[in-house]
């Protein structure tokens, strides 16, 4: 059977459609996590990430009382020392949604004594 130009065009269109679906499917699998579970973003939450598998593009939801807490995206040094580096992004809505970047992501509460009391998390997103 001889195939004309129309058949070749149809194959290309079908391949492009399959490729688009594969790309979109990668974005559909992003997950949303409430940091600290039902307790939310609070003291002693530093072990919450254990046993969870995070991916770049997943969203962390930090729920907390904004009159007594905040969320600060920091680097490894800021996480380890509980000191907010210059230029760090500070969130204070009480319902912050933060998308994970590939690699290490670090978050602390920089209210005095809170980070030192375990109000910090380190997450590695694949």
CSV table of C-alpha atoms in Angstrom, one decimal:
chain,number,residue,atom,x,y,z
A,1,UNK,CA,0.0,0.0,0.0
A,2,UNK,CA,1.4,3.4,-0.9
A,3,UNK,CA,1.1,6.2,1.6
A,4,UNK,CA,0.7,9.7,0.5
A,5,UNK,CA,1.9,13.0,2.1
A,6,UNK,CA,-1.3,13.2,4.2
A,7,UNK,CA,-0.4,10.0,6.0
A,8,UNK,CA,3.1,11.3,6.9
A,9,UNK,CA,1.6,14.5,8.2
A,10,UNK,CA,-0.9,12.6,10.4
A,11,UNK,CA,2.0,10.6,11.9
A,12,UNK,CA,3.9,13.8,12.8
A,13,UNK,CA,0.7,15.4,14.3
A,14,UNK,CA,0.1,12.2,16.4
A,15,UNK,CA,3.7,12.1,17.6
A,16,UNK,CA,3.5,15.8,18.6
A,17,UNK,CA,0.3,15.2,20.5
A,18,UNK,CA,1.8,12.2,22.4
A,19,UNK,CA,4.9,14.3,23.3
A,20,UNK,CA,2.7,17.2,24.6
A,21,UNK,CA,0.7,14.7,26.8
A,22,UNK,CA,3.9,13.3,28.2
A,23,UNK,CA,5.2,16.8,29.1
A,24,UNK,CA,1.8,17.7,30.7
A,25,UNK,CA,1.7,14.5,32.6
A,26,UNK,CA,4.9,15.4,34.4
A,27,UNK,CA,3.3,18.6,35.8
A,28,UNK,CA,0.1,16.8,36.9
A,29,UNK,CA,2.0,14.7,39.4
A,30,UNK,CA,3.1,17.7,41.5
A,31,UNK,CA,1.9,17.2,45.1
A,32,UNK,CA,0.8,19.7,47.8
A,33,UNK,CA,1.9,19.1,51.4
A,34,UNK,CA,0.7,20.9,54.5
A,35,UNK,CA,3.9,21.4,56.6
A,36,UNK,CA,3.4,19.8,60.0
A,37,UNK,CA,0.3,18.0,59.0
A,38,UNK,CA,-2.8,18.9,61.0
A,39,UNK,CA,-0.7,20.7,63.5
A,40,UNK,CA,0.7,23.1,60.9
A,41,UNK,CA,3.9,25.1,61.0
A,42,UNK,CA,4.9,25.2,64.7
A,43,UNK,CA,7.6,24.4,67.1
A,44,UNK,CA,9.3,20.9,66.9
A,45,UNK,CA,8.3,20.4,63.2
A,46,UNK,CA,11.8,19.8,62.0
A,47,UNK,CA,11.3,16.0,61.7
A,48,UNK,CA,8.1,16.3,59.7
A,49,UNK,CA,9.8,15.8,56.2
A,50,UNK,CA,11.3,12.4,57.3
A,51,UNK,CA,10.0,9.6,55.1
A,52,UNK,CA,8.4,11.8,52.5
A,53,UNK,CA,9.6,12.1,48.9
A,54,UNK,CA,9.5,15.5,47.5
A,55,UNK,CA,9.9,16.6,43.8
A,56,UNK,CA,10.7,20.0,42.3
A,57,UNK,CA,7.4,21.7,41.6
A,58,UNK,CA,5.7,20.3,44.7
A,59,UNK,CA,4.0,22.9,46.9
A,60,UNK,CA,4.5,23.3,50.6
A,61,UNK,CA,1.6,25.0,52.5
A,62,UNK,CA,2.6,26.7,55.7
A,63,UNK,CA,-0.4,27.3,58.0
A,64,UNK,CA,0.3,29.3,61.2
A,65,UNK,CA,-0.7,32.2,63.3
A,66,UNK,CA,1.0,35.2,61.6
A,67,UNK,CA,0.9,37.2,64.8
A,68,UNK,CA,3.5,34.9,66.4
A,69,UNK,CA,5.3,33.1,63.5
A,70,UNK,CA,6.6,33.5,60.0
A,71,UNK,CA,8.4,31.5,57.3
A,72,UNK,CA,11.8,32.4,55.9
A,73,UNK,CA,13.3,30.7,52.9
A,74,UNK,CA,17.0,30.5,53.8
A,75,UNK,CA,20.2,28.8,52.6
A,76,UNK,CA,22.0,25.9,54.4
A,77,UNK,CA,23.9,28.4,56.6
A,78,UNK,CA,20.8,30.2,57.7
A,79,UNK,CA,19.1,26.8,58.4
A,80,UNK,CA,22.1,25.5,60.5
A,81,UNK,CA,22.6,28.8,62.4
A,82,UNK,CA,19.0,29.9,62.7
A,83,UNK,CA,20.1,33.3,61.3
A,84,UNK,CA,18.2,35.0,58.5
A,85,UNK,CA,20.7,35.9,55.7
A,86,UNK,CA,20.5,39.3,54.0
A,87,UNK,CA,17.9,39.2,51.2
A,88,UNK,CA,16.1,36.1,52.4
A,89,UNK,CA,12.4,35.9,51.4
A,90,UNK,CA,10.1,36.3,54.5
A,91,UNK,CA,6.5,35.1,54.3
A,92,UNK,CA,4.0,36.3,56.8
A,93,UNK,CA,0.4,35.5,55.6
A,94,UNK,CA,-0.3,32.6,57.8
A,95,UNK,CA,-1.2,30.5,54.8
A,96,UNK,CA,1.9,30.6,52.6
A,97,UNK,CA,2.2,28.4,49.5
A,98,UNK,CA,5.8,27.8,48.3
A,99,UNK,CA,6.8,25.8,45.3
A,100,UNK,CA,9.9,23.6,45.8
A,101,UNK,CA,13.0,24.1,43.7
A,102,UNK,CA,15.1,21.1,42.6
A,103,UNK,CA,17.7,20.3,45.3
A,104,UNK,CA,17.9,21.5,48.8
A,105,UNK,CA,15.2,23.9,50.2
A,106,UNK,CA,15.5,25.3,53.7
A,107,UNK,CA,12.8,27.1,55.8
A,108,UNK,CA,12.9,28.6,59.3
A,109,UNK,CA,10.8,30.8,61.6
A,110,UNK,CA,13.0,33.7,62.5
A,111,UNK,CA,11.0,34.8,65.6
A,112,UNK,CA,13.4,34.7,68.5
A,113,UNK,CA,13.9,31.2,69.8
A,114,UNK,CA,11.5,29.4,67.4
A,115,UNK,CA,14.1,28.1,64.9
A,116,UNK,CA,16.2,26.9,67.8
A,117,UNK,CA,13.1,25.1,69.1
A,118,UNK,CA,12.8,23.0,65.9
A,119,UNK,CA,10.7,25.4,63.8
A,120,UNK,CA,12.7,24.7,60.7
A,121,UNK,CA,12.7,22.2,57.9
A,122,UNK,CA,15.2,21.0,55.3
A,123,UNK,CA,13.8,19.4,52.2
A,124,UNK,CA,15.6,17.8,49.2
A,125,UNK,CA,13.4,17.9,46.1
A,126,UNK,CA,14.3,15.5,43.3
